[in-house]
Amino acid sequence: MALLSGYEAQRRLVYLILFIVVAIPILRPVGLPLIISDYTLATYRTIEELPAGSVVLFHYGFGASGWPELGPQSIALATHLSSRPLKVIWFGMAGMVHVFIEQTLSMANLGDKVNGKDYIDIGYIPGWETGLAAMATNFHGVVQTDYRGNSIDGTFLDNIHTGADIALVISLETGSPGFEAFLRQFQVPYRCKEIVGAIGVIAPGVVPFYKSGQVSGILNSVRGGGEYELLIHRPGEGVVNSDVLSFAHVWVIVSVIVGNIVYLWERGKRVPVRAQEAEK
Amino acid sequence: MTLGIGDLLIIFFTLSIFSLLYKENPFSVFSEHIFVTEGQAFALIVAIDYITKFAIVPMYKGSYWGIIPVVLGLMTYFRYTKGYKWISRIPISISIGVGLAVSLRAIVATNFLAQISATIVPLFVAGNLLATFGNIVVVTSVMTTVIYFYFSKPHKGVLRASSRFGYYLFYIAFGTYFASVFMGRVGLFMGRMRDLLLYDRMIATLILTAIILIATFALDKKGLLRKSIGYKE
């Protein structure tokens, strides 16, 4: 029983119960109610209000670790964008970005959209903010081929020269180059709108920019993805993940309450050191 | 559907990393090393591909502009020499200079002017109690937090009350951030769990869990766990 005694055992017990709590809704989705936030609704409306033929720059700023939080968002957004007469440029500034762009495009419902005519994957662009600035000022100086090395001549990218030709930037990110870099390089000089899909760690930091009107919409982590799936009437991974999240959060709240009660109870029982010394 | 080698690798590495929750063991250490080296290898391949596409191939076609970043990149390797280390500082300086200039050109508009003007809001919005409350919270929070960082006068009286209020607001903000961080971490955990608990992978997950746990417990019982991962005792 050494495995289950003392502080280490309590820690392991918390993890073990978390495993079980997370496994239940994954194996048997519950479908807990999900209230759609203003941020998600604003994201949806921003895309709905784009004029036909507008060009959207869709940025992936995450690696494998970001996929569980941002994957459902990207699939839901791709499906929504494909339901509208818009052109989409997919790209990213993280090394393994193409894996996730391909995954998104294979899992989203693209309808009758055609590669090269309605959307294009230009893959990895290095240079962080400097690279973004270069794209915004001279798009063809940075982008000459698509991800597979095919020429982009003859595609809708022929009409893209600077940031002024982009109507909306969507940035899904875990932090770098950061949504603020897009604000600086696209929104301030060219008045492009911006939507941010953020992991939970950085989402609160985006809110002041939404309140000031600089960011047009926010999708907050797993929950944002689930809400967006409901908005486009395609519940999927995001909705299931929201169930899991709710279960896990309830368990953590219970753990915090129980942990504090146990702590206070044990503190009450403990004999102060001075009293112990006096007894000696 | 049958299990592929990729599925088995996903399950094995996920469980190996989770086994760290018990104690550091050969499975967790092996997985960490694979993760780091795989990431580095991937980054190297992407970089080589990009340099080839945008510097080497254009040179064959008669465009020699790509030689400048290539030379600057090579100059950074002088940091490994003794006498010419200073040369590596040149490309780093250029990179920092350009990066700063590029971001500074709009930073005032983005991070100062727009944010300050968003704080100048009416304290009373007719017919909208929630908006009124929200605006009062925004203005009060900004003022009291700024007062907390005002160090030119001792914090006494009204100044002290305001700065204390701002101080407690920090904690509310930290709490919000911490909750968001937790949500993100659970999101990552959930992603791994979804991979383990896919219907086709369930049996493999159970078998590999048993193997990793039995091996780790056996090593621990014999007192060989730390030795097996390179600790000299």
Short mmCIF file of N, CA and C in Angstrom, two decimals, chain A residues 3 11-12 15 18-19 22-23 26-27 65 68-69 95-96 124-126 129-130 133 137 142 144-147 180 183-185 188-189 200-201 204-205 208-209 212 214 220-222 237 240-241 244-245 248-249 252, chain B residues 18 20-23 38-39 42 46-47 49-50 53-54 58 95 98-99 102-107 109-111 114-115 118 176-177 179-194 196-197 202 217:
data_model
loop_
_atom_site.label_atom_id
_atom_site.label_comp_id
_atom_site.label_asym_id
_atom_site.label_seq_id
_atom_site.Cartn_x
_atom_site.Cartn_y
_atom_site.Cartn_z
N LEU A 3 2.20 2.51 -2.28
CA LEU A 3 1.83 3.26 -3.49
C LEU A 3 0.72 4.28 -3.20
N ARG A 11 -1.78 12.89 -4.55
CA ARG A 11 -1.55 13.46 -5.88
C ARG A 11 -1.95 12.45 -6.96
N ARG A 12 -1.51 11.20 -6.76
CA ARG A 12 -1.82 10.16 -7.75
C ARG A 12 -3.32 9.90 -7.82
N TYR A 15 -4.98 12.52 -9.93
CA TYR A 15 -4.74 12.24 -11.36
C TYR A 15 -5.60 11.07 -11.83
N LEU A 18 -9.05 12.14 -12.25
CA LEU A 18 -9.13 13.01 -13.43
C LEU A 18 -9.17 12.17 -14.72
N PHE A 19 -8.35 11.10 -14.75
CA PHE A 19 -8.37 10.18 -15.90
C PHE A 19 -9.79 9.64 -16.13
N VAL A 22 -12.36 12.39 -17.15
CA VAL A 22 -12.18 12.81 -18.55
C VAL A 22 -12.63 11.70 -19.51
N ALA A 23 -12.40 10.46 -19.09
CA ALA A 23 -12.73 9.33 -19.99
C ALA A 23 -14.25 9.16 -20.19
N ILE A 26 -15.75 11.26 -22.96
CA ILE A 26 -15.15 10.90 -24.26
C ILE A 26 -15.81 9.62 -24.78
N LEU A 27 -15.99 8.66 -23.89
CA LEU A 27 -16.56 7.38 -24.29
C LEU A 27 -18.08 7.49 -24.50
N SER A 65 0.97 20.66 -30.20
CA SER A 65 0.39 20.86 -28.88
C SER A 65 -0.86 21.75 -28.93
N PRO A 68 -5.34 20.11 -30.08
CA PRO A 68 -6.55 19.76 -29.32
C PRO A 68 -7.44 20.97 -29.02
N GLU A 69 -6.82 22.13 -28.80
CA GLU A 69 -7.62 23.32 -28.49
C GLU A 69 -8.08 24.05 -29.75
N GLY A 95 6.71 25.60 -38.03
CA GLY A 95 7.32 24.64 -38.95
C GLY A 95 6.39 23.56 -39.48
N MET A 96 5.61 22.93 -38.58
CA MET A 96 4.80 21.79 -39.02
C MET A 96 3.38 22.19 -39.41
N TYR A 124 4.33 27.13 -45.17
CA TYR A 124 5.12 27.78 -44.12
C TYR A 124 5.80 29.05 -44.63
N ILE A 125 5.62 30.13 -43.89
CA ILE A 125 6.31 31.39 -44.18
C ILE A 125 7.15 31.73 -42.96
N PRO A 126 8.47 31.81 -43.08
CA PRO A 126 9.29 32.11 -41.90
C PRO A 126 9.40 33.61 -41.64
N GLU A 129 7.28 38.38 -37.41
CA GLU A 129 6.64 39.65 -37.78
C GLU A 129 7.29 40.28 -39.01
N THR A 130 8.59 40.06 -39.18
CA THR A 130 9.27 40.61 -40.36
C THR A 130 8.68 39.96 -41.62
N ALA A 133 5.30 41.47 -42.25
CA ALA A 133 5.42 42.81 -42.83
C ALA A 133 5.75 42.71 -44.31
N THR A 137 3.39 44.10 -47.45
CA THR A 137 3.82 45.17 -48.36
C THR A 137 4.09 44.67 -49.78
N VAL A 142 7.20 37.47 -51.34
CA VAL A 142 7.37 36.40 -50.35
C VAL A 142 6.77 35.08 -50.86
N GLN A 144 5.71 32.83 -53.96
CA GLN A 144 5.79 32.59 -55.41
C GLN A 144 5.15 31.27 -55.82
N THR A 145 5.08 30.34 -54.87
CA THR A 145 4.47 29.03 -55.16
C THR A 145 3.55 28.64 -54.02
N ASP A 146 2.73 27.63 -54.28
CA ASP A 146 1.94 27.10 -53.17
C ASP A 146 2.81 26.12 -52.38
N TYR A 147 2.21 25.44 -51.41
CA TYR A 147 3.00 24.58 -50.55
C TYR A 147 3.71 23.49 -51.33
N GLU A 180 -1.14 40.46 -32.12
CA GLU A 180 -0.79 41.89 -32.18
C GLU A 180 0.08 42.19 -33.40
N LEU A 183 -2.23 42.83 -36.08
CA LEU A 183 -2.83 44.16 -35.92
C LEU A 183 -1.88 45.21 -36.46
N ARG A 184 -0.60 45.06 -36.12
CA ARG A 184 0.39 46.07 -36.52
C ARG A 184 0.64 46.05 -38.03
N GLN A 185 0.69 44.88 -38.63
CA GLN A 185 1.08 44.79 -40.05
C GLN A 185 -0.11 44.81 -41.02
N VAL A 188 -3.69 47.97 -38.73
CA VAL A 188 -3.41 49.41 -38.64
C VAL A 188 -3.15 50.02 -40.03
N PRO A 189 -2.22 49.48 -40.83
CA PRO A 189 -1.95 50.13 -42.13
C PRO A 189 -3.03 49.92 -43.19
N GLY A 200 -6.43 28.73 -24.40
CA GLY A 200 -6.92 29.31 -23.15
C GLY A 200 -5.94 30.23 -22.45
N VAL A 201 -4.65 29.93 -22.59
CA VAL A 201 -3.63 30.73 -21.89
C VAL A 201 -3.62 32.18 -22.36
N PRO A 204 -7.55 35.50 -22.51
CA PRO A 204 -7.91 36.71 -21.74
C PRO A 204 -7.15 37.95 -22.20
N GLY A 205 -5.94 37.76 -22.70
CA GLY A 205 -5.13 38.88 -23.18
C GLY A 205 -5.66 39.49 -24.47
N PRO A 208 -9.12 42.72 -24.20
CA PRO A 208 -9.05 44.20 -24.30
C PRO A 208 -9.03 44.69 -25.75
N PHE A 209 -8.45 43.91 -26.64
CA PHE A 209 -8.38 44.32 -28.05
C PHE A 209 -9.73 44.14 -28.74
N SER A 212 -11.84 47.11 -27.51
CA SER A 212 -11.47 48.37 -28.16
C SER A 212 -11.84 48.38 -29.64
N GLN A 214 -10.46 46.59 -32.00
CA GLN A 214 -9.36 46.25 -32.90
C GLN A 214 -9.49 44.82 -33.42
N ASN A 220 -12.41 31.24 -28.05
CA ASN A 220 -11.63 30.91 -26.87
C ASN A 220 -11.48 29.41 -26.69
N SER A 221 -10.33 28.91 -27.09
CA SER A 221 -9.94 27.52 -26.82
C SER A 221 -11.00 26.48 -27.22
N VAL A 222 -11.09 25.43 -26.44
CA VAL A 222 -12.00 24.31 -26.73
C VAL A 222 -13.44 24.79 -26.77
N GLU A 237 -16.30 17.48 -32.71
CA GLU A 237 -15.29 17.27 -31.68
C GLU A 237 -15.30 18.37 -30.60
N VAL A 240 -18.05 17.81 -28.02
CA VAL A 240 -17.67 16.71 -27.12
C VAL A 240 -16.58 17.19 -26.16
N ASN A 241 -15.60 17.92 -26.71
CA ASN A 241 -14.51 18.43 -25.87
C ASN A 241 -15.03 19.37 -24.78
N VAL A 244 -16.15 17.33 -21.95
CA VAL A 244 -14.99 16.84 -21.19
C VAL A 244 -14.46 17.93 -20.28
N LEU A 245 -14.37 19.13 -20.86
CA LEU A 245 -13.86 20.27 -20.11
C LEU A 245 -14.73 20.55 -18.88
N ALA A 248 -14.10 17.93 -16.26
CA ALA A 248 -12.79 18.12 -15.61
C ALA A 248 -12.83 19.32 -14.66
N HIS A 249 -13.51 20.39 -15.08
CA HIS A 249 -13.56 21.60 -14.24
C HIS A 249 -14.32 21.32 -12.94
N VAL A 252 -12.03 19.51 -10.64
CA VAL A 252 -11.00 20.38 -10.06
C VAL A 252 -11.58 21.27 -8.97
N PHE B 18 2.94 9.87 -19.82
CA PHE B 18 2.06 9.87 -18.64
C PHE B 18 2.68 9.10 -17.47
N LEU B 20 5.36 9.31 -16.25
CA LEU B 20 6.15 10.23 -15.43
C LEU B 20 5.38 10.61 -14.15
N LEU B 21 4.05 10.52 -14.22
CA LEU B 21 3.24 10.86 -13.05
C LEU B 21 3.56 9.94 -11.87
N TYR B 22 4.06 8.74 -12.17
CA TYR B 22 4.48 7.84 -11.08
C TYR B 22 5.89 8.26 -10.63
N LYS B 23 6.85 8.06 -11.51
CA LYS B 23 8.23 8.48 -11.25
C LYS B 23 8.94 8.53 -12.59
N GLU B 38 13.12 14.66 -32.55
CA GLU B 38 12.20 14.69 -33.69
C GLU B 38 11.85 16.15 -34.05
N GLY B 39 11.61 16.96 -33.01
CA GLY B 39 11.29 18.37 -33.23
C GLY B 39 12.42 19.10 -33.93
N PHE B 42 12.76 17.96 -37.56
CA PHE B 42 11.69 18.54 -38.38
C PHE B 42 12.01 19.99 -38.73
N VAL B 46 12.61 21.61 -42.49
CA VAL B 46 11.80 22.75 -42.97
C VAL B 46 12.73 23.90 -43.38
N ALA B 47 13.75 24.16 -42.55
CA ALA B 47 14.67 25.26 -42.84
C ALA B 47 15.45 24.99 -44.12
N ASP B 49 14.58 23.12 -46.61
CA ASP B 49 13.63 23.22 -47.73
C ASP B 49 13.41 24.68 -48.12
N TYR B 50 13.25 25.54 -47.07
CA TYR B 50 12.97 26.94 -47.35
C TYR B 50 14.17 27.64 -47.98
N LYS B 53 14.44 26.58 -51.57
CA LYS B 53 13.38 27.15 -52.42
C LYS B 53 13.60 28.65 -52.70
N PHE B 54 14.01 29.38 -51.66
CA PHE B 54 14.06 30.85 -51.80
C PHE B 54 15.47 31.42 -51.99
N PRO B 58 16.64 30.14 -56.82
CA PRO B 58 16.70 31.42 -57.55
C PRO B 58 18.11 31.77 -58.05
N SER B 95 19.08 41.53 -37.49
CA SER B 95 17.80 40.87 -37.24
C SER B 95 16.99 41.62 -36.17
N VAL B 98 15.92 45.20 -37.58
CA VAL B 98 14.80 45.12 -38.55
C VAL B 98 13.51 44.73 -37.81
N GLY B 99 13.61 43.73 -36.94
CA GLY B 99 12.43 43.27 -36.21
C GLY B 99 11.82 44.38 -35.38
N VAL B 102 10.22 47.10 -37.65
CA VAL B 102 8.98 46.62 -38.26
C VAL B 102 7.83 46.66 -37.26
N SER B 103 8.10 46.23 -36.01
CA SER B 103 6.99 46.21 -35.05
C SER B 103 6.72 47.58 -34.44
N LEU B 104 7.76 48.42 -34.34
CA LEU B 104 7.56 49.73 -33.71
C LEU B 104 6.73 50.69 -34.56
N ARG B 105 6.72 50.45 -35.87
CA ARG B 105 6.05 51.43 -36.74
C ARG B 105 4.55 51.54 -36.43
N ALA B 106 3.95 50.49 -35.84
CA ALA B 106 2.51 50.57 -35.56
C ALA B 106 2.18 50.29 -34.11
N ILE B 107 3.22 50.14 -33.30
CA ILE B 107 2.96 49.72 -31.91
C ILE B 107 2.21 50.80 -31.12
N ALA B 109 -0.02 52.97 -32.28
CA ALA B 109 -1.43 52.93 -32.65
C ALA B 109 -2.13 51.70 -32.07
N THR B 110 -1.44 50.56 -32.10
CA THR B 110 -2.07 49.31 -31.68
C THR B 110 -2.17 49.19 -30.17
N ASN B 111 -1.06 49.39 -29.49
CA ASN B 111 -1.03 49.08 -28.07
C ASN B 111 -1.27 50.28 -27.15
N ALA B 114 -5.24 53.09 -29.36
CA ALA B 114 -6.53 52.39 -29.41
C ALA B 114 -6.95 51.90 -28.04
N GLN B 115 -5.97 51.44 -27.25
CA GLN B 115 -6.30 50.93 -25.92
C GLN B 115 -6.71 52.07 -24.98
N ALA B 118 -10.14 53.27 -25.86
CA ALA B 118 -11.17 52.30 -25.46
C ALA B 118 -11.51 52.44 -23.98
N THR B 176 -8.22 34.88 -13.35
CA THR B 176 -8.78 34.64 -14.70
C THR B 176 -7.74 33.96 -15.58
N TYR B 177 -6.51 34.48 -15.53
CA TYR B 177 -5.45 33.89 -16.35
C TYR B 177 -5.20 32.44 -15.94
N ALA B 179 -7.18 30.35 -14.49
CA ALA B 179 -8.29 29.48 -14.91
C ALA B 179 -8.17 29.15 -16.40
N SER B 180 -7.77 30.17 -17.19
CA SER B 180 -7.61 29.94 -18.63
C SER B 180 -6.46 28.99 -18.92
N VAL B 181 -5.38 29.17 -18.14
CA VAL B 181 -4.23 28.26 -18.30
C VAL B 181 -4.68 26.83 -18.00
N PHE B 182 -5.46 26.69 -16.96
CA PHE B 182 -5.92 25.35 -16.59
C PHE B 182 -6.79 24.76 -17.70
N MET B 183 -7.68 25.60 -18.24
CA MET B 183 -8.55 25.13 -19.33
C MET B 183 -7.68 24.63 -20.50
N GLY B 184 -6.62 25.39 -20.79
CA GLY B 184 -5.72 25.00 -21.88
C GLY B 184 -5.03 23.68 -21.60
N ARG B 185 -4.58 23.51 -20.35
CA ARG B 185 -3.87 22.27 -20.00
C ARG B 185 -4.81 21.07 -20.06
N VAL B 186 -6.03 21.27 -19.60
CA VAL B 186 -7.01 20.17 -19.70
C VAL B 186 -7.29 19.87 -21.17
N GLY B 187 -7.27 20.92 -21.99
CA GLY B 187 -7.47 20.73 -23.43
C GLY B 187 -6.40 19.81 -24.02
N LEU B 188 -5.15 20.03 -23.60
CA LEU B 188 -4.06 19.17 -24.07
C LEU B 188 -4.24 17.74 -23.59
N PHE B 189 -4.57 17.61 -22.32
CA PHE B 189 -4.76 16.29 -21.72
C PHE B 189 -5.90 15.55 -22.45
N MET B 190 -6.94 16.32 -22.73
CA MET B 190 -8.11 15.76 -23.42
C MET B 190 -7.73 15.22 -24.81
N GLY B 191 -6.88 15.99 -25.49
CA GLY B 191 -6.44 15.56 -26.82
C GLY B 191 -5.74 14.21 -26.77
N ARG B 192 -4.88 14.04 -25.76
CA ARG B 192 -4.17 12.76 -25.60
C ARG B 192 -5.15 11.64 -25.25
N MET B 193 -6.09 11.97 -24.35
CA MET B 193 -7.04 10.95 -23.91
C MET B 193 -7.94 10.49 -25.06
N ARG B 194 -8.31 11.43 -25.89
CA ARG B 194 -9.15 11.08 -27.05
C ARG B 194 -8.40 10.12 -27.97
N LEU B 196 -6.10 8.01 -27.00
CA LEU B 196 -5.97 6.70 -26.35
C LEU B 196 -7.28 5.93 -26.35
N LEU B 197 -8.38 6.68 -26.26
CA LEU B 197 -9.66 6.00 -26.05
C LEU B 197 -10.49 5.80 -27.32
N MET B 202 -8.48 0.86 -28.04
CA MET B 202 -8.71 0.58 -26.63
C MET B 202 -7.88 -0.61 -26.13
N PHE B 217 7.19 -0.66 -12.33
CA PHE B 217 7.07 -1.12 -10.93
C PHE B 217 8.16 -2.14 -10.60
#
